XYZ file of C-alpha atoms in Angstrom:
744
model
C -21.096 -40.596 -18.094
C -18.239 -43.117 -18.132
C -14.895 -41.182 -17.993
C -13.203 -43.815 -20.139
C -15.613 -43.010 -22.998
C -14.963 -39.265 -22.936
C -12.114 -37.049 -24.042
C -11.316 -33.502 -23.020
C -10.728 -31.100 -25.922
C -8.750 -27.890 -25.429
C -10.082 -25.492 -28.075
C -8.068 -22.648 -29.638
C -9.774 -19.929 -31.671
C -9.339 -16.299 -32.614
C -5.593 -16.381 -33.174
C -3.716 -16.628 -36.412
C -1.240 -18.964 -38.026
C 1.869 -17.006 -38.985
C 5.267 -18.058 -40.273
C 8.186 -16.771 -38.206
C 11.681 -15.836 -39.326
C 12.722 -19.488 -39.163
C 10.030 -20.582 -41.607
C 7.857 -22.290 -38.987
C 4.149 -21.624 -38.514
C 2.879 -20.726 -35.048
C -0.623 -20.250 -33.619
C -0.565 -16.890 -31.837
C -3.215 -15.093 -29.801
C -6.915 -15.914 -29.576
C -8.944 -17.416 -26.758
C -9.132 -20.904 -25.284
C -12.020 -23.028 -24.063
C -12.403 -26.583 -22.744
C -15.052 -29.121 -23.788
C -15.669 -32.749 -22.780
C -16.820 -34.965 -25.670
C -18.032 -38.543 -26.083
C -15.794 -40.831 -28.114
C -18.789 -42.329 -29.904
C -20.075 -39.058 -31.391
C -20.112 -38.360 -35.136
C -18.237 -35.620 -36.941
C -21.405 -33.549 -37.490
C -22.260 -33.720 -33.785
C -18.661 -32.790 -33.010
C -18.809 -29.669 -35.219
C -22.170 -28.680 -33.765
C -20.898 -28.971 -30.177
C -17.708 -27.000 -30.916
C -19.459 -24.196 -32.784
C -22.089 -23.938 -30.069
C -19.413 -23.769 -27.383
C -17.362 -21.136 -29.204
C -20.479 -19.265 -30.473
C -19.422 -19.300 -34.135
C -21.168 -20.083 -37.422
C -21.241 -23.782 -38.226
C -20.390 -23.048 -41.881
C -16.865 -21.911 -42.767
C -14.402 -22.921 -40.044
C -11.823 -25.671 -40.507
C -10.491 -27.845 -37.719
C -7.077 -29.316 -36.947
C -5.618 -31.223 -34.005
C -2.298 -32.442 -32.630
C -1.314 -35.914 -31.468
C 0.388 -36.513 -28.086
C 3.414 -38.127 -29.735
C 3.829 -35.276 -32.259
C 2.770 -31.918 -30.850
C 4.136 -29.965 -33.795
C 2.287 -31.249 -36.854
C -1.337 -30.183 -37.244
C -3.531 -33.074 -38.397
C -6.602 -32.205 -40.520
C -9.985 -32.821 -38.890
C -12.759 -32.828 -41.543
C -14.641 -36.143 -41.452
C -15.615 -39.100 -39.273
C -12.377 -40.957 -40.047
C -10.232 -38.031 -38.827
C -12.348 -37.738 -35.696
C -11.937 -41.470 -35.000
C -8.155 -41.150 -35.380
C -8.075 -38.250 -32.939
C -10.076 -40.197 -30.356
C -8.025 -43.379 -30.896
C -4.512 -41.868 -30.689
C -5.312 -39.315 -27.957
C -5.570 -40.750 -24.475
C -7.755 -38.392 -22.421
C -6.796 -35.024 -23.869
C -6.598 -33.384 -27.310
C -5.861 -29.922 -28.666
C -8.200 -28.686 -31.406
C -7.473 -25.564 -33.457
C -10.386 -23.748 -35.086
C -9.337 -21.697 -38.113
C -11.819 -19.394 -39.817
C -9.694 -17.327 -42.216
C -6.071 -17.880 -41.185
C -3.674 -17.796 -44.112
C 0.013 -18.537 -43.821
C 2.722 -16.483 -45.369
C 2.872 -18.487 -48.631
C -0.887 -17.912 -49.210
C -1.859 -21.561 -48.808
C -4.795 -22.312 -46.532
C -4.543 -24.558 -43.534
C -6.947 -26.990 -45.159
C -4.556 -27.486 -48.055
C -1.698 -27.855 -45.598
C -3.602 -30.577 -43.767
C -4.511 -32.321 -47.025
C -0.878 -32.448 -48.151
C 0.131 -33.632 -44.679
C -2.396 -36.463 -44.858
C -1.022 -37.466 -48.264
C 2.468 -37.464 -46.793
C 1.447 -39.843 -44.016
C -0.352 -42.463 -46.093
C 1.592 -42.164 -49.337
C 4.417 -44.509 -50.219
C 6.514 -42.113 -52.319
C 7.047 -39.377 -49.760
C 10.760 -39.014 -49.025
C 10.558 -38.086 -45.319
C 7.254 -37.731 -43.392
C 6.730 -34.719 -41.145
C 9.827 -33.066 -42.578
C 8.812 -30.922 -45.549
C 9.107 -27.254 -44.645
C 5.806 -26.290 -46.264
C 3.947 -29.131 -44.522
C 5.266 -29.286 -40.994
C 3.520 -26.736 -38.779
C 5.716 -26.474 -35.704
C 4.743 -24.822 -32.447
C 8.099 -23.558 -31.183
C 8.961 -23.185 -27.532
C 9.026 -19.456 -26.909
C 11.212 -19.920 -23.859
C 13.822 -21.739 -25.937
C 13.791 -19.091 -28.664
C 14.029 -16.338 -26.062
C 17.054 -17.962 -24.415
C 18.689 -18.378 -27.802
C 17.973 -14.760 -28.746
C 19.387 -13.479 -25.463
C 22.496 -15.570 -26.048
C 22.720 -14.555 -29.732
C 22.515 -18.238 -30.637
C 20.024 -19.594 -33.129
C 18.192 -22.813 -32.200
C 18.946 -25.905 -34.238
C 15.705 -26.714 -36.008
C 14.546 -30.087 -37.252
C 14.733 -28.949 -40.851
C 18.455 -28.233 -40.415
C 19.079 -31.764 -39.175
C 17.732 -33.385 -42.331
C 20.710 -32.138 -44.335
C 23.264 -33.567 -41.889
C 24.146 -36.039 -44.674
C 24.164 -34.499 -48.127
C 24.224 -37.748 -50.083
C 26.478 -40.430 -51.471
C 30.125 -39.374 -51.299
C 29.709 -37.184 -48.217
C 32.780 -37.639 -45.994
C 33.232 -37.300 -42.238
C 36.495 -36.917 -40.336
C 35.657 -39.741 -37.909
C 33.096 -42.498 -37.501
C 31.736 -40.708 -34.461
C 30.910 -37.641 -36.583
C 29.020 -39.887 -38.990
C 27.013 -41.381 -36.115
C 26.176 -37.862 -34.900
C 24.921 -36.958 -38.372
C 22.727 -40.071 -38.483
C 21.203 -39.162 -35.139
C 20.481 -35.592 -36.232
C 18.778 -36.940 -39.356
C 16.545 -39.142 -37.213
C 15.558 -36.130 -35.098
C 14.884 -33.999 -38.167
C 12.907 -36.739 -39.923
C 11.331 -37.982 -36.689
C 12.106 -41.632 -37.145
C 14.150 -44.219 -35.292
C 17.072 -46.111 -36.776
C 19.259 -49.061 -35.898
C 22.694 -50.243 -36.942
C 22.665 -53.403 -38.994
C 26.447 -53.268 -39.009
C 28.557 -50.989 -36.869
C 32.345 -50.993 -36.955
C 35.018 -48.485 -37.853
C 35.463 -49.899 -41.353
C 31.867 -50.461 -42.429
C 28.542 -49.149 -41.073
C 25.029 -49.900 -42.259
C 22.045 -48.023 -40.837
C 18.380 -48.827 -41.496
C 14.998 -47.634 -40.221
C 13.382 -49.636 -37.422
C 10.065 -49.811 -39.309
C 9.758 -53.151 -41.050
C 9.843 -52.783 -44.820
C 10.961 -49.122 -44.812
C 13.450 -48.519 -47.668
C 15.526 -45.895 -45.760
C 19.157 -46.975 -45.660
C 22.610 -45.425 -45.287
C 25.946 -47.203 -45.569
C 29.415 -45.798 -44.998
C 32.948 -47.116 -45.263
C 36.366 -46.035 -44.082
C 38.657 -44.463 -46.683
C 41.743 -46.670 -46.813
C 43.508 -46.912 -43.472
C 42.478 -43.443 -42.361
C 39.770 -42.496 -39.880
C 37.828 -40.693 -42.614
C 34.388 -42.187 -43.272
C 32.628 -41.777 -46.628
C 28.935 -42.348 -47.330
C 28.510 -45.113 -49.909
C 24.747 -45.692 -50.098
C 22.214 -42.992 -49.280
C 18.571 -44.005 -49.750
C 16.626 -41.196 -48.093
C 13.074 -42.525 -48.501
C 10.555 -43.668 -45.912
C 7.356 -45.677 -46.114
C 5.474 -45.219 -42.833
C 1.842 -45.586 -41.901
C 0.185 -43.604 -39.145
C 0.542 -46.598 -36.810
C 4.306 -46.567 -37.388
C 4.685 -43.009 -36.059
C 4.757 -44.012 -32.402
C 7.107 -46.946 -33.035
C 9.582 -44.800 -34.970
C 9.770 -41.923 -32.492
C 13.432 -40.747 -32.198
C 15.320 -42.282 -29.294
C 16.955 -40.155 -26.608
C 20.727 -40.675 -26.771
C 22.616 -38.249 -24.544
C 25.954 -38.806 -26.265
C 24.459 -37.725 -29.600
C 21.806 -35.199 -28.550
C 24.385 -32.905 -26.956
C 25.117 -31.352 -30.355
C 21.593 -29.918 -30.270
C 22.211 -27.787 -27.168
C 25.967 -27.156 -27.238
C 25.652 -23.521 -28.284
C 22.915 -22.791 -25.761
C 24.888 -24.369 -22.895
C 28.021 -22.504 -23.960
C 26.306 -19.106 -23.811
C 23.776 -19.875 -21.054
C 25.305 -22.147 -18.371
C 22.134 -21.810 -16.248
C 20.069 -23.790 -18.756
C 18.100 -25.977 -16.324
C 17.256 -29.656 -16.959
C 13.539 -29.002 -16.628
C 13.849 -26.343 -19.332
C 15.658 -28.860 -21.518
C 12.778 -31.334 -21.061
C 10.229 -28.713 -22.012
C 12.146 -27.425 -25.032
C 12.944 -30.867 -26.422
C 9.303 -31.844 -26.156
C 8.123 -28.735 -27.995
C 11.049 -28.232 -30.345
C 11.902 -31.774 -31.407
C 9.006 -33.932 -30.222
C 11.200 -35.944 -27.837
C 10.064 -36.935 -24.350
C 12.906 -36.588 -21.813
C 12.773 -37.241 -18.097
C 14.738 -35.138 -15.650
C 17.592 -37.633 -15.337
C 18.050 -37.768 -19.111
C 18.058 -33.964 -19.342
C 20.627 -33.719 -16.552
C 22.883 -36.275 -18.267
C 22.409 -34.440 -21.536
C 23.600 -31.182 -19.989
C 26.604 -32.885 -18.369
C 27.591 -34.492 -21.675
C 27.268 -31.122 -23.419
C 29.539 -29.534 -20.815
C 32.091 -32.279 -21.457
C 31.950 -31.636 -25.207
C 32.465 -27.912 -24.616
C 35.003 -27.922 -21.776
C 36.513 -31.384 -22.048
C 36.508 -34.360 -19.696
C 37.020 -33.089 -16.096
C 39.737 -35.610 -15.197
C 41.816 -34.486 -18.187
C 41.728 -30.844 -17.097
C 44.329 -31.438 -14.379
C 46.693 -32.938 -16.947
C 46.718 -29.625 -18.826
C 47.273 -27.462 -15.724
C 51.120 -27.471 -15.918
C 50.968 -26.257 -19.515
C 48.503 -23.501 -18.582
C 50.754 -22.262 -15.772
C 53.768 -22.212 -18.093
C 51.840 -20.421 -20.839
C 50.455 -17.846 -18.389
C 53.929 -16.956 -17.104
C 55.275 -16.699 -20.667
C 52.371 -14.515 -21.792
C 52.375 -12.196 -18.744
C 55.922 -11.883 -17.307
C 55.932 -11.272 -13.579
C 52.976 -13.574 -12.994
C 53.183 -16.144 -10.206
C 51.469 -19.444 -11.104
C 52.650 -22.373 -9.008
C 51.138 -25.738 -8.194
C 51.955 -28.655 -5.934
C 51.126 -32.323 -6.211
C 51.458 -35.397 -4.036
C 54.186 -37.997 -4.406
C 51.944 -40.142 -6.592
C 51.153 -37.231 -8.934
C 47.735 -36.124 -7.643
C 46.886 -32.432 -7.619
C 46.955 -30.682 -4.233
C 47.456 -26.889 -4.450
C 47.517 -24.033 -6.970
C 48.402 -20.357 -6.459
C 47.900 -17.697 -9.152
C 48.680 -13.973 -8.978
C 48.687 -12.162 -12.317
C 51.319 -9.537 -13.006
C 48.654 -6.875 -13.601
C 47.230 -7.525 -10.116
C 50.672 -7.432 -8.486
C 51.501 -4.189 -10.304
C 48.219 -2.528 -9.313
C 48.516 -3.476 -5.652
C 52.076 -2.206 -5.393
C 51.261 1.049 -7.216
C 48.367 2.308 -5.146
C 46.102 -0.128 -3.303
C 45.751 0.388 0.425
C 47.728 -2.157 2.500
C 44.640 -4.050 3.602
C 43.722 -7.480 2.215
C 40.561 -9.500 2.723
C 40.956 -13.282 2.491
C 38.348 -16.017 2.489
C 37.541 -19.434 1.062
C 34.548 -20.857 -0.758
C 33.609 -24.264 -2.067
C 34.290 -25.352 -5.616
C 31.231 -27.197 -6.881
C 32.828 -28.739 -9.958
C 33.393 -32.457 -10.542
C 36.196 -32.767 -7.955
C 34.982 -30.158 -5.429
C 37.792 -28.559 -3.414
C 38.195 -25.014 -2.058
C 38.834 -21.633 -3.649
C 41.066 -19.277 -1.608
C 41.049 -15.579 -2.484
C 42.903 -12.402 -1.549
C 41.443 -9.026 -2.556
C 42.235 -5.409 -1.796
C 40.582 -1.996 -2.245
C 41.303 0.498 -5.008
C 41.144 4.286 -4.523
C 37.344 4.305 -4.781
C 36.736 1.311 -2.480
C 36.236 -1.012 -5.436
C 37.282 -4.664 -5.345
C 40.766 -5.281 -6.692
C 41.450 -9.053 -6.999
C 45.030 -9.778 -5.993
C 45.462 -13.560 -5.976
C 43.549 -16.809 -5.711
C 44.310 -20.431 -4.967
C 42.646 -23.768 -5.701
C 43.050 -26.540 -3.157
C 41.814 -30.077 -2.749
C 40.936 -29.300 0.895
C 40.976 -26.481 3.466
C 43.273 -26.856 6.445
C 46.181 -25.176 8.194
C 48.796 -26.491 5.754
C 46.836 -25.180 2.755
C 46.364 -21.733 4.280
C 50.013 -21.534 5.313
C 51.187 -22.344 1.763
C 48.739 -19.837 0.270
C 49.763 -17.027 2.621
C 53.459 -17.710 2.087
C 52.930 -17.257 -1.649
C 50.866 -14.141 -0.944
C 53.743 -12.795 1.145
C 55.987 -13.149 -1.922
C 53.540 -10.983 -3.891
C 53.361 -8.280 -1.209
C 57.070 -8.190 -0.401
C 58.241 -6.358 2.716
C 55.184 -4.108 2.791
C 53.188 -4.327 6.030
C 49.534 -5.169 5.433
C 46.395 -5.742 7.477
C 44.623 -9.080 6.916
C 40.852 -9.276 7.425
C 39.220 -12.708 7.621
C 36.876 -14.890 9.578
C 38.060 -16.909 12.558
C 38.844 -20.189 10.820
C 41.481 -21.877 12.991
C 43.708 -22.557 10.004
C 43.600 -18.873 9.034
C 44.283 -17.584 12.559
C 47.292 -19.836 12.974
C 48.798 -19.251 9.518
C 48.254 -15.452 9.512
C 49.982 -15.239 12.879
C 53.037 -17.074 11.510
C 53.289 -15.199 8.170
C 52.061 -11.648 8.907
C 51.924 -11.470 12.699
C 48.859 -11.662 14.922
C 48.879 -7.886 15.513
C 48.096 -7.399 11.800
C 45.115 -9.764 11.786
C 41.666 -8.168 12.013
C 38.702 -10.474 12.534
C 35.509 -9.938 10.533
C 32.944 -8.347 12.832
C 30.011 -9.925 10.978
C 31.253 -13.385 11.976
C 31.853 -12.173 15.525
C 28.295 -10.918 15.694
C 26.887 -14.203 14.395
C 28.857 -16.188 16.982
C 27.698 -13.803 19.698
C 24.101 -14.195 18.522
C 24.385 -18.008 18.640
C 25.785 -17.826 22.185
C 22.987 -15.445 23.137
C 20.375 -17.862 21.787
C 21.736 -20.646 23.964
C 21.399 -18.423 27.043
C 17.800 -17.666 26.040
C 18.048 -14.362 27.869
C 15.081 -11.990 28.058
C 13.395 -13.042 24.838
C 13.534 -11.481 21.401
C 13.624 -7.892 22.603
C 16.456 -8.710 24.959
C 18.433 -10.271 22.109
C 18.027 -7.138 19.995
C 19.221 -4.967 22.889
C 22.259 -7.201 23.459
C 23.226 -7.023 19.781
C 22.982 -3.235 19.863
C 25.279 -3.205 22.903
C 27.764 -5.360 20.993
C 27.676 -2.843 18.130
C 28.488 -0.071 20.595
C 31.484 -2.073 21.829
C 32.779 -2.862 18.335
C 32.360 0.608 16.811
C 33.531 2.617 19.808
C 36.597 4.591 18.675
C 37.731 5.801 22.115
C 38.830 3.604 24.999
C 36.493 5.393 27.382
C 33.515 4.719 25.109
C 34.558 1.067 24.869
C 34.679 0.684 28.647
C 31.272 2.306 29.052
C 29.771 -0.029 26.433
C 31.286 -3.121 28.104
C 29.995 -2.047 31.519
C 26.528 -1.570 30.067
C 26.617 -5.094 28.616
C 27.927 -6.480 31.933
C 25.010 -4.893 33.742
C 22.651 -6.459 31.211
C 24.229 -9.930 31.430
C 27.546 -10.827 33.015
C 28.039 -13.928 30.818
C 27.787 -11.856 27.640
C 30.429 -9.411 28.834
C 32.664 -12.349 29.740
C 32.167 -13.758 26.218
C 33.350 -10.446 24.718
C 36.469 -10.379 26.872
C 37.330 -13.998 26.028
C 36.969 -13.548 22.245
C 39.950 -11.277 21.608
C 38.360 -7.820 21.173
C 41.801 -6.472 20.229
C 41.265 -8.100 16.794
C 37.796 -6.725 16.016
C 36.903 -3.747 18.267
C 37.901 -0.401 16.718
C 39.386 1.092 19.841
C 41.462 -2.006 20.650
C 42.947 -2.641 17.190
C 46.161 -0.642 17.174
C 46.826 -0.612 13.427
C 45.016 1.463 10.777
C 42.277 -0.519 9.046
C 40.426 2.314 7.204
C 37.155 1.473 8.992
C 36.980 -1.938 7.282
C 35.221 -4.068 9.871
C 34.092 -7.043 7.765
C 35.364 -9.386 5.067
C 32.539 -8.430 2.727
C 35.092 -7.814 -0.014
C 36.021 -11.503 -0.009
C 32.341 -12.449 -0.010
C 31.890 -10.235 -3.051
C 34.771 -12.051 -4.756
C 33.061 -15.401 -4.135
C 29.819 -14.067 -5.569
C 31.702 -12.598 -8.531
C 32.842 -16.100 -9.520
C 29.732 -18.019 -8.516
C 29.180 -19.464 -12.022
C 32.828 -20.196 -12.745
C 33.138 -22.210 -9.518
C 30.938 -24.904 -11.123
C 33.469 -25.642 -13.879
C 36.591 -27.771 -13.950
C 39.952 -26.316 -13.000
C 41.186 -25.427 -16.506
C 37.954 -23.694 -17.469
C 38.020 -21.760 -14.186
C 41.664 -20.836 -14.856
C 40.795 -19.290 -18.233
C 37.446 -17.759 -17.292
C 38.947 -16.027 -14.253
C 41.379 -14.245 -16.559
C 38.545 -13.114 -18.814
C 36.461 -11.822 -15.912
C 39.448 -10.115 -14.329
C 40.291 -8.350 -17.586
C 36.710 -7.121 -17.963
C 36.624 -5.924 -14.335
C 39.879 -3.973 -14.630
C 38.735 -2.310 -17.857
C 35.403 -1.406 -16.232
C 37.110 0.192 -13.238
C 39.593 2.055 -15.422
C 36.805 3.422 -17.617
C 35.058 4.511 -14.420
C 37.690 7.241 -14.018
C 35.670 9.432 -16.382
C 32.946 9.573 -13.708
C 35.275 11.239 -11.196
C 34.303 14.897 -10.842
C 37.488 15.880 -9.040
C 40.465 14.350 -7.319
C 38.382 11.849 -5.300
C 36.039 9.095 -6.390
C 32.220 9.021 -6.321
C 32.009 6.744 -3.250
C 34.340 8.986 -1.253
C 32.385 12.047 -2.388
C 29.193 10.544 -0.967
C 30.847 10.017 2.429
C 32.219 13.568 2.482
C 28.851 15.014 1.460
C 27.215 13.169 4.348
C 29.820 14.444 6.830
C 29.452 18.003 5.543
C 25.700 17.803 6.025
C 26.147 16.568 9.602
C 28.591 19.352 10.462
C 26.606 22.131 8.813
C 25.299 23.489 12.133
C 28.380 22.812 14.268
C 29.958 25.800 16.016
C 33.704 26.247 15.471
C 36.168 28.287 17.514
C 39.476 29.460 16.044
C 42.743 29.154 17.963
C 46.303 30.167 17.241
C 48.094 27.519 15.247
C 46.371 24.751 13.321
C 43.957 23.486 16.005
C 40.275 24.419 16.264
C 37.503 23.669 18.751
C 34.243 22.271 17.374
C 30.976 21.984 19.267
C 28.388 19.488 18.059
C 25.847 20.449 20.729
C 26.856 17.613 23.056
C 30.598 18.019 23.536
C 33.632 20.032 22.455
C 36.156 18.365 20.169
C 39.564 19.442 18.948
C 40.454 19.322 15.253
C 44.059 19.790 14.096
C 44.212 20.566 10.388
C 47.988 20.341 10.256
C 48.187 16.931 11.916
C 44.880 15.856 10.332
C 43.455 14.575 13.589
C 40.203 14.856 15.500
C 39.393 13.966 19.085
C 36.794 11.444 17.911
C 39.564 9.575 15.980
C 37.313 9.015 12.970
C 39.610 11.062 10.705
C 42.710 9.138 11.772
C 41.063 5.745 11.403
C 39.435 6.218 7.988
C 41.608 8.801 6.213
C 38.466 10.790 5.357
C 37.612 14.016 7.301
C 34.862 13.365 9.829
C 31.880 15.679 10.327
C 33.799 17.748 12.930
C 36.796 18.112 10.608
C 34.528 19.058 7.681
C 33.008 21.858 9.783
C 36.470 23.161 10.705
C 37.819 22.934 7.145
C 34.844 24.763 5.685
C 35.091 27.370 8.485
C 38.619 28.142 7.240
C 37.396 28.317 3.635
C 39.384 25.305 2.449
C 38.321 22.449 0.154
C 37.482 19.301 2.120
C 38.740 17.001 -0.673
C 42.261 18.399 -0.203
C 42.358 16.853 3.273
C 41.445 13.349 2.114
C 44.284 10.798 2.311
C 46.195 10.166 -0.897
C 44.937 6.565 -0.921
C 41.605 7.915 -2.229
C 43.013 10.245 -4.912
C 42.692 10.159 -8.701
C 46.409 9.811 -9.405
C 46.653 6.593 -7.391
C 43.566 5.145 -9.055
C 45.185 5.876 -12.387
C 48.396 4.115 -11.327
C 46.496 1.085 -10.027
C 44.983 0.474 -13.457
C 48.008 1.522 -15.493
C 49.165 -2.053 -16.073
C 48.413 -4.302 -19.014
C 47.384 -7.910 -19.419
C 47.678 -10.180 -22.418
C 45.073 -12.819 -23.085
C 45.825 -16.500 -22.664
C 45.707 -18.128 -26.113
C 44.940 -21.846 -26.246
C 44.927 -22.559 -29.976
C 48.008 -24.771 -29.581
C 46.915 -26.500 -26.405
C 48.699 -29.864 -26.130
C 47.004 -33.211 -26.516
C 47.108 -36.221 -24.257
C 48.671 -39.189 -26.056
C 47.595 -42.772 -25.602
C 50.590 -43.317 -23.313
C 49.200 -40.508 -21.059
C 51.912 -38.071 -22.116
C 50.985 -34.396 -22.435
C 52.669 -33.216 -25.614
C 52.267 -30.022 -27.647
C 52.579 -29.587 -31.407
C 56.341 -28.976 -31.169
C 56.920 -32.199 -29.267
C 57.500 -30.610 -25.857
C 56.241 -32.693 -22.959
C 54.766 -31.416 -19.696
C 54.357 -32.906 -16.219
C 51.408 -35.208 -15.814
C 48.857 -34.419 -13.083
C 46.085 -36.669 -11.839
C 42.851 -35.332 -10.310
C 42.861 -34.832 -6.532
C 41.940 -37.755 -4.350
C 38.549 -36.638 -3.101
C 35.799 -38.468 -1.282
C 32.159 -37.616 -1.656
C 30.918 -35.920 1.549
C 27.930 -37.466 3.317
C 24.433 -36.200 2.661
C 22.845 -34.395 -0.225
C 25.176 -31.908 -1.979
C 24.465 -28.371 -0.833
C 23.507 -25.970 -3.623
C 22.888 -22.822 -1.599
C 25.347 -21.225 0.756
C 24.419 -20.763 4.417
C 23.241 -17.176 4.590
C 24.042 -14.829 7.427
C 21.284 -14.442 9.999
C 21.706 -10.672 9.732
C 21.073 -10.475 5.987
C 18.015 -8.484 5.008
C 15.107 -10.807 4.369
C 11.819 -10.313 2.567
C 9.179 -8.779 4.806
C 6.118 -10.969 5.363
C 2.707 -9.288 4.995
C -0.495 -10.614 6.503
C -3.175 -11.425 3.925
C -5.884 -10.699 6.540
C -4.984 -7.219 7.822
C -2.240 -6.284 5.286
C 0.182 -5.418 8.091
C 3.868 -6.420 7.905
C 5.709 -8.670 10.325
C 3.319 -11.641 10.597
C 1.106 -13.944 8.532
C -2.578 -14.829 8.534
C -2.173 -17.762 10.939
C -0.679 -15.588 13.694
C -2.753 -12.452 13.057
C -4.434 -11.017 16.148
C -5.372 -7.603 14.782
C -9.083 -6.740 14.852
C -10.675 -6.190 11.468
C -12.505 -2.879 10.868
């Protein structure tokens, strides 16, 4: 059988045609079969083959099909002429719908629907083909409707586009709005148009089909920008052959109005989803590049042109300070007016930190992936229940020592004379600037980064294989988490015995900044900068937007976060938070079987089965130093406190108490209103409605980095990864190719 003389039919049967809440008819349910047919067969042979394949009675069913260039309108299939059309206008594939007793909501049969549709196609008096609501049977994209429902946004349907122009006399504020309306009409009516005349004063639009009477003219009203429709002849005369020629064109500048609401509420709307939804929803074939451009144009319509966002930054800083007194919002620019640096610390964050947050701040940077890239600097602290409390952030065109020094100097203004501990990675710009602003003795290095660097050095040595690497990492953990100097020395000696080069690496990498026993200041057992990593993840979507949108959306997210944490106070069962309660419960369980010995005064001796330790309830100390370092009673202290009949929560530091949490979130924040946002004049002056002018900022001078832009961050090698299971023996840790286990 010659493949060019056959066509593959995808058969649908057993479902039903129902009209949804939007008035469209969908084919739902049923079963599907495939059948290869010869193009030369007759209609009777066609029906016989289909009924034999689907095992149904040859008398009674009706048949419909869809065309590749219009997947939404069901064409009737009831004679040899219809079968010839299906074979002629379908390349190698066709969908055939078999209806036995399906009735739509308005009680008209599908056969009558197909008959009226056929009359619409070949008739000369039909106003708009494929557009009548009772004729057009549209198969909606469920994914598109689901995304719209989740976003509480209704999809723009083709039937809504047809009324974009109401008739003669309809006015539009600008010529561009009129052109948008024309494009929406072409999508709704599924035809293509062209401008016979196109200027601001007079526009004439006609259908591309030769001899079609459809025509719209519009003229400007006087010397204004208002455009009024003069002639509106909304009639088409198309044959079936004209359908492919008059398919709506893809114009990204105009089609953005069709997805604006979805992009606004669902920023993760992917280009491939746009291609799929436009094909099913509007009958338009988009490639990936067109869908990507369409999304970018929609983002510009919603958020504005990226290069103009920097021009509005001075006004936003001024408005933020006026709205929330006490806020610090400062920016710097180059001599030629290009943006360089921005620092923002809201008054509610400053108030909360000064009222009760522990004096420990985690700082970090992450990449901005918007149009002009750059870096996002952040500074966050802990509230009374170890929750993230954003303190300040900065936006910079680059990341270097000068940027970090400026950011930390502004952060020092927020903190005042209060001594704080800074936790960060070992970026050279951070190490140098923290030493100058806060002092090197107050700088704690993130242990997770230390461990990754140690692991990379260990890999280069290639010492003792995989098992040896695991043992070396465990020895490094013993060094880092040792609270006593004697334990630290023992752990270092053990590592030196294992490998002298590894012990030398530890000594050369400043253990006084990351090992517990060597860091002389109190750091509340915070060994990593995970808080800063959480901040970066918290704003992962906002980092894709331009600077003004990020500025506003950060305020919204911060307000929601503060309200969420404040409402979380109702979950506190006592004077300490839920997270602290979990730690205390674990320590109490560990010390349940410890033996305690009473002494005169406030000290007690506690035996954990391995050693004797001294706990002083008055001084709130323990020989293991865990109580002093964290502010939470350790397992030995819990055993002593309970032995005396006291409440363990009374011996928790005040930093974890309810009253401080209440003070942290006692501030208020007013929203940033932008209804009177200034406009950019033709002379590039930023001017508000009252005539006030603002400094003019240009975008930063950035250069595209080499290589493909990175979308995913480089994950830590110690992050938990998905366990691989072998498909041969079902055991974890390997795959089928490396499986050596014997089968039963």
